[in-house]
């Protein structure tokens, strides 16, 4: 799926701004057909943003169910035959959309884009009313999963199995796109290295109205590859093909060199153009090594969140710019999109700045046993009918398809993570994960596939690791287990890493380790929750990784403090950030900056 872009044949207009917004606690909107008129009792609500922290009433902040957004948009007359598309970069977690009185469709999943061809609805009107029902409910068949019940006071309540606040709404841009009637629907690139050159394989998908042209030769797809100065370095024609670049500059964290693939399609009078940034690079696993451009690479960085005051998970270029500035300052070269696909703008910037991204689906919390103390479920087996079952698998497979459809061309994306901390100790998890791994491989054979393993799924108990290419481990020795005891933590961590390396000849990335620290809290000797303890725990882990076999990466949990549901171990949110929620450094940030800036690029 192509990102919205202005080109000489296309326009891409953002519909962001203040929309009308209404909560629908009694689910009246559908029966009363709220899309037919101005929303009742509406208030202004910015798009993009999560709505939760823009209200002051607790019931509204934690509302469970539908909310409605509406806006009126002027639609300049389109030339005959052109196509108009309404696109949402994300609606969390599902949406149903109307244009004027017509229902145009719906979408499941809160973190991937969707669009509707609305050409027939804009052809002879000056303006349109767009109405969106956004539903934040999580069920055992959604990704991520959750359970909705009704409290004694008749209020719906949402429980969920993940450790970040269930922010919802229109959290990314909304667009009105215009393309020629016959248009470039998709481009897939794959890059390869040959001695002394780089190869870009491309596949262009054309779709849309078939113009009445008798001469098929008047339909032509052609591509030009330009270097960073704009000079043409290779060209080809045909919808499928390859171009070769002698002496290609390879994409890497040290030199994130981007070419541009200009694609042009002509069908009679229709001409469509699209420009795609392309980084020439390979990524592969060789035994226990992770190779970028055939050289071993070591990942240094973080698990992160799209999270900030007021905006919640609303995409914001300002926050994103600060986050990347901090990533560079600290010497990171990598991050994981824990625990959902991030806004595509983040990947665009990672491409430009040279960050290696583990791109994760929103499948966080497929683990009832881990949450049984907090959420009353009688049967704590996760993979069974009525819990994570065939219907959940269908949602999960669709989430993978949409993730890869959106992100397949980003050179920064070097690995797919299909889930975070599922219960892979259950034998029934095996067919489920076999189906996921297979789906990824069918859709993209060029990147390693992995999932983030939970602490209890040790090498002896885990049922699925052999199905994957890289082992991602989340470990909290010294925090959730052996709390405060870094000597025991160090031994247990080292023992477990040794065991993984002896069982599987695969690269290991520690995708989570860390400790909460409330910024400004100090103690000598170091105690849990102080900045000193966080620093000592991180330092202990880094020492173990340096001695361990097969470890090819370290991602501290977490980049910055972030909002969670309330809990007796949360201090207005999770405080494992190396930076505060306001993106200022805690003491551990200086330790990491020191360690990461002196570490050689490759082991
Ligand atoms: C984890 C989860 C992450 C949590 C973290 C924590 O294992 O993957 O989402 O935030 O632990 O701090 O508890």
Short mmCIF file of N, CA, C and O and ligand atoms in Angstrom, two decimals, residues 162-164 305 336 339 364 370 420-421 454 474 476 479-480 512 516 557 562 564 569-570 574 576, ligand 1:
data_model
loop_
_atom_site.label_atom_id
_atom_site.label_comp_id
_atom_site.label_asym_id
_atom_site.label_seq_id
_atom_site.Cartn_x
_atom_site.Cartn_y
_atom_site.Cartn_z
N UNK A 162 -2.09 -5.84 28.17
CA UNK A 162 -0.84 -5.16 27.84
C UNK A 162 -0.65 -3.95 28.73
O UNK A 162 -1.61 -3.40 29.26
N UNK A 163 0.61 -3.52 28.79
CA UNK A 163 1.03 -2.51 29.76
C UNK A 163 1.17 -1.14 29.09
O UNK A 163 2.21 -0.51 29.19
N UNK A 164 0.17 -0.70 28.35
CA UNK A 164 0.14 0.70 27.93
C UNK A 164 -1.32 1.10 27.83
O UNK A 164 -2.19 0.27 27.57
N UNK A 305 7.46 3.56 22.62
CA UNK A 305 6.01 3.71 22.48
C UNK A 305 5.74 4.99 21.75
O UNK A 305 6.50 5.97 21.87
N UNK A 336 12.59 -1.05 18.33
CA UNK A 336 11.47 -1.95 17.99
C UNK A 336 10.18 -1.13 18.08
O UNK A 336 10.02 -0.34 19.02
N UNK A 339 4.35 -1.69 20.82
CA UNK A 339 3.90 -3.04 20.52
C UNK A 339 2.83 -2.98 19.44
O UNK A 339 1.77 -3.56 19.58
N UNK A 364 0.00 -7.97 21.18
CA UNK A 364 0.62 -7.93 22.50
C UNK A 364 -0.41 -8.46 23.49
O UNK A 364 -1.58 -8.08 23.43
N UNK A 370 -0.17 -15.01 32.24
CA UNK A 370 0.65 -13.93 32.76
C UNK A 370 -0.19 -12.87 33.46
O UNK A 370 0.30 -12.13 34.31
N UNK A 420 4.25 -9.90 20.87
CA UNK A 420 5.04 -9.62 22.08
C UNK A 420 4.54 -10.49 23.22
O UNK A 420 3.36 -10.44 23.59
N UNK A 421 5.44 -11.28 23.77
CA UNK A 421 5.21 -12.06 24.99
C UNK A 421 3.96 -12.93 24.96
O UNK A 421 3.16 -12.93 25.91
N UNK A 454 8.56 -14.19 26.27
CA UNK A 454 8.29 -13.79 27.64
C UNK A 454 9.15 -14.62 28.61
O UNK A 454 9.49 -15.77 28.32
N UNK A 474 12.68 -10.84 26.28
CA UNK A 474 12.36 -9.77 27.24
C UNK A 474 12.65 -10.32 28.64
O UNK A 474 12.02 -11.29 29.06
N UNK A 476 13.57 -9.60 32.93
CA UNK A 476 13.50 -8.64 34.04
C UNK A 476 14.08 -9.21 35.34
O UNK A 476 13.54 -8.96 36.41
N UNK A 479 14.30 -7.21 38.68
CA UNK A 479 13.14 -6.31 38.82
C UNK A 479 11.89 -7.10 39.19
O UNK A 479 11.49 -7.13 40.33
N UNK A 480 11.31 -7.83 38.23
CA UNK A 480 10.10 -8.61 38.57
C UNK A 480 10.45 -9.90 39.29
O UNK A 480 9.64 -10.45 40.03
N UNK A 512 13.97 -6.51 25.66
CA UNK A 512 13.55 -5.73 26.83
C UNK A 512 14.39 -6.12 28.03
O UNK A 512 14.58 -7.31 28.31
N UNK A 516 12.21 0.42 36.59
CA UNK A 516 11.54 1.71 36.75
C UNK A 516 12.42 2.64 37.59
O UNK A 516 13.06 2.20 38.55
N UNK A 557 14.40 -1.44 27.79
CA UNK A 557 13.00 -1.06 28.00
C UNK A 557 12.98 -0.02 29.10
O UNK A 557 13.39 -0.33 30.21
N UNK A 562 5.95 6.15 29.96
CA UNK A 562 4.72 6.17 29.15
C UNK A 562 3.50 5.84 29.98
O UNK A 562 3.60 5.26 31.07
N UNK A 564 0.09 4.12 31.26
CA UNK A 564 -0.45 2.76 31.36
C UNK A 564 -1.81 2.85 32.06
O UNK A 564 -2.20 3.92 32.52
N UNK A 569 1.87 -1.15 40.79
CA UNK A 569 3.29 -1.01 40.47
C UNK A 569 3.53 0.02 39.37
O UNK A 569 4.52 -0.03 38.67
N UNK A 570 2.58 0.95 39.21
CA UNK A 570 2.73 2.00 38.20
C UNK A 570 2.55 3.36 38.86
O UNK A 570 1.60 3.57 39.61
N UNK A 574 4.28 3.85 33.43
CA UNK A 574 5.48 3.01 33.52
C UNK A 574 6.71 3.93 33.51
O UNK A 574 6.82 4.80 32.63
N UNK A 576 9.98 3.02 33.33
CA UNK A 576 11.23 2.39 32.90
C UNK A 576 11.93 3.21 31.81
O UNK A 576 12.94 2.76 31.25
C1 LIG B 1 7.06 -6.39 29.41
C2 LIG B 1 6.21 -5.90 28.29
C3 LIG B 1 6.14 -4.39 28.24
C4 LIG B 1 5.99 -3.83 29.64
C5 LIG B 1 7.22 -4.23 30.44
C6 LIG B 1 7.16 -3.74 31.89
O1 LIG B 1 7.49 -7.50 29.44
O2 LIG B 1 6.58 -6.43 27.05
O3 LIG B 1 5.05 -4.02 27.43
O4 LIG B 1 5.81 -2.46 29.66
O5 LIG B 1 7.33 -5.61 30.48
O6 LIG B 1 7.69 -2.68 32.17
O7 LIG B 1 6.55 -4.41 32.70
#
